[in-house]
Amino acid sequence: MLTMLLIIWNSFKMALQELSSNKLRTFLSLFGITIGIFCIIGVLATVQSLEAKVQSDIKSLGSNTIYIDKWEYGSGEGGSFPWWKYIKRPYPKHHEMEAIKSRSQLASAVCYTIRSNSDLEYEDNVLSGASGFGVSEDFNKVLTVNMHSGRYITDGEFKQAAPVLVMGYTNAENLFGNVERALGKEVKFKGRNFTVIGIIKKQGQGLLGGGWQFDEAVVMPFKMMASYYVVEYNNPLIMVKGKDNVPSAALTDELRGIMRSIHRLSPRAEDDFALNDINIFSEQTSSLFGSVNLGGWAIAGLSLIVGAFGVANIMFVTVRERTSQIGLKKAIGARNSTILTEFLLESAFLCLLGGLIGLVLVFLLTMALSAILPFAITISVGTLTLAISICLIVGVLAGIIPATIAARMNPVVAIRMK
């Protein structure tokens, strides 16, 4: 054990000596490793952080949730969107939501929502185009609405169509200056008076462009909103959340049967509704980001190959310069394996130095991007471990031939060489 520690320490000192005595040559040779690690870790950190943000936005639409709508949430057949086909479909109705509740064996929660934009007013302050959601009782079971202060709407308020609402954090901040002032106040939405009973916890800016965007919304009982809005013209939607451990495919099949029965469709008739599975969006996102990662690996791979040849060149020169030292070591009893290990470790340490420079550049990149982008770029422990592993593997591969040549030298011949 002590012998191995001495070998490691000597290899580390030799690597530093090589760097200090031939700064320009060593730096240029390690530059490929630096760029390779910078590309791999930079791409992985950025893509992983972006994917985490997008997946978080998708999860905010509901976990294991099916959206029943007249519209397909995709490009449609052949990459085009058949608007003419979907516009003729009937819109989801409130009584259909009640029927799904009573018939479904796989659903844990079912809710009905409508959405419209209107001015939100308090005294002389007006917010234009605030999003208003009219939701049924199970909405908070399908999508978790975390409260910053106050409370959520009660079942009694839903049934009585009470004029109450919970307000998004940004709306409360813009309308009242201080979110805590909003509780208990009366505001107007589309000219109707509502009492603010709660403030939704701040969520931050999303990347999907759609979604619920609760920060800039108000949520009220469906029956209240439906009393002065025409439901058909305000994006009616049924949301169904599956029970734990129920596959989304099974839930989709059950809902298709229920909806076809409600609409009294013949066996050969085409569906006149859409079942949009949120899990599919998550899977498609993972596949997309996987392709981006492959592109980063391809670019980094070329840089690492160039860097490996550079390190191998350093090691060949180092073996040549230390030939007499190698001979002396072998003459006093050093084994071939000891010489081999010393040079392999030195090669690995050189690659680690190049990798560390690359990691410093990545940290600077993450700081710059985090200041610009609406989400933080982070480097996970797994990614750092991957970077170190790559450096060690490339170092060993780059140094294996020079180290083998050094280990097989004849001590007598090596001592005579200068």
XYZ file of N, CA, C and O in Angstrom, residues 30 33-35 37-38 41 349-362 387-388 391:
96
model
N -2.694 19.493 -24.064
C -3.854 19.236 -23.220
C -5.084 20.007 -23.659
O -6.181 19.777 -23.132
N -8.074 17.942 -24.585
C -8.785 17.400 -23.426
C -9.669 18.475 -22.803
O -10.831 18.223 -22.453
N -9.122 19.686 -22.685
C -9.885 20.796 -22.106
C -11.162 21.066 -22.898
O -12.250 21.193 -22.338
N -11.015 21.157 -24.231
C -12.181 21.427 -25.083
C -13.162 20.265 -25.025
O -14.387 20.465 -24.988
N -13.712 18.046 -22.549
C -14.441 18.064 -21.278
C -15.403 19.247 -21.232
O -16.539 19.133 -20.746
N -14.961 20.395 -21.747
C -15.830 21.575 -21.786
C -17.091 21.290 -22.601
O -18.211 21.632 -22.176
N -19.281 18.285 -20.640
C -19.905 18.721 -19.394
C -20.793 19.947 -19.636
O -21.865 20.078 -19.034
N -2.798 11.938 -14.801
C -2.763 13.225 -14.111
C -2.746 14.388 -15.100
O -3.378 15.421 -14.871
N -2.023 14.228 -16.197
C -1.999 15.288 -17.213
C -3.394 15.504 -17.798
O -3.825 16.648 -17.992
N -4.102 14.414 -18.066
C -5.465 14.538 -18.580
C -6.389 15.179 -17.547
O -7.273 15.969 -17.898
N -6.179 14.841 -16.267
C -6.986 15.468 -15.219
C -6.762 16.970 -15.151
O -7.702 17.745 -14.935
N -5.504 17.391 -15.355
C -5.216 18.824 -15.367
C -5.968 19.518 -16.498
O -6.564 20.587 -16.325
N -5.940 18.885 -17.680
C -6.687 19.448 -18.812
C -8.175 19.463 -18.535
O -8.879 20.428 -18.870
N -8.671 18.372 -17.907
C -10.087 18.312 -17.577
C -10.498 19.355 -16.555
O -11.587 19.932 -16.645
N -9.635 19.623 -15.573
C -9.947 20.633 -14.556
C -10.071 22.019 -15.169
O -10.933 22.818 -14.777
N -9.198 22.296 -16.146
C -9.314 23.585 -16.847
C -10.658 23.664 -17.565
O -11.340 24.694 -17.548
N -11.048 22.542 -18.203
C -12.346 22.496 -18.875
C -13.500 22.699 -17.913
O -14.467 23.401 -18.221
N -13.406 22.102 -16.707
C -14.464 22.258 -15.712
C -14.573 23.694 -15.217
O -15.676 24.197 -14.975
N -13.423 24.360 -15.061
C -13.450 25.773 -14.660
C -14.190 26.599 -15.712
O -15.017 27.471 -15.377
N -13.915 26.319 -16.977
C -14.610 27.033 -18.057
C -16.103 26.743 -18.030
O -16.927 27.632 -18.292
N -16.474 25.488 -17.720
C -17.891 25.126 -17.650
C -18.575 25.878 -16.513
O -19.699 26.373 -16.660
N -16.938 13.342 -15.742
C -15.806 14.106 -16.280
C -14.479 13.534 -15.790
O -13.530 13.347 -16.569
N -14.410 13.242 -14.486
C -13.178 12.677 -13.922
C -12.889 11.308 -14.524
O -11.741 10.988 -14.865
N -11.487 11.634 -18.043
C -10.083 12.062 -18.018
C -9.152 10.894 -17.678
O -8.100 10.719 -18.313
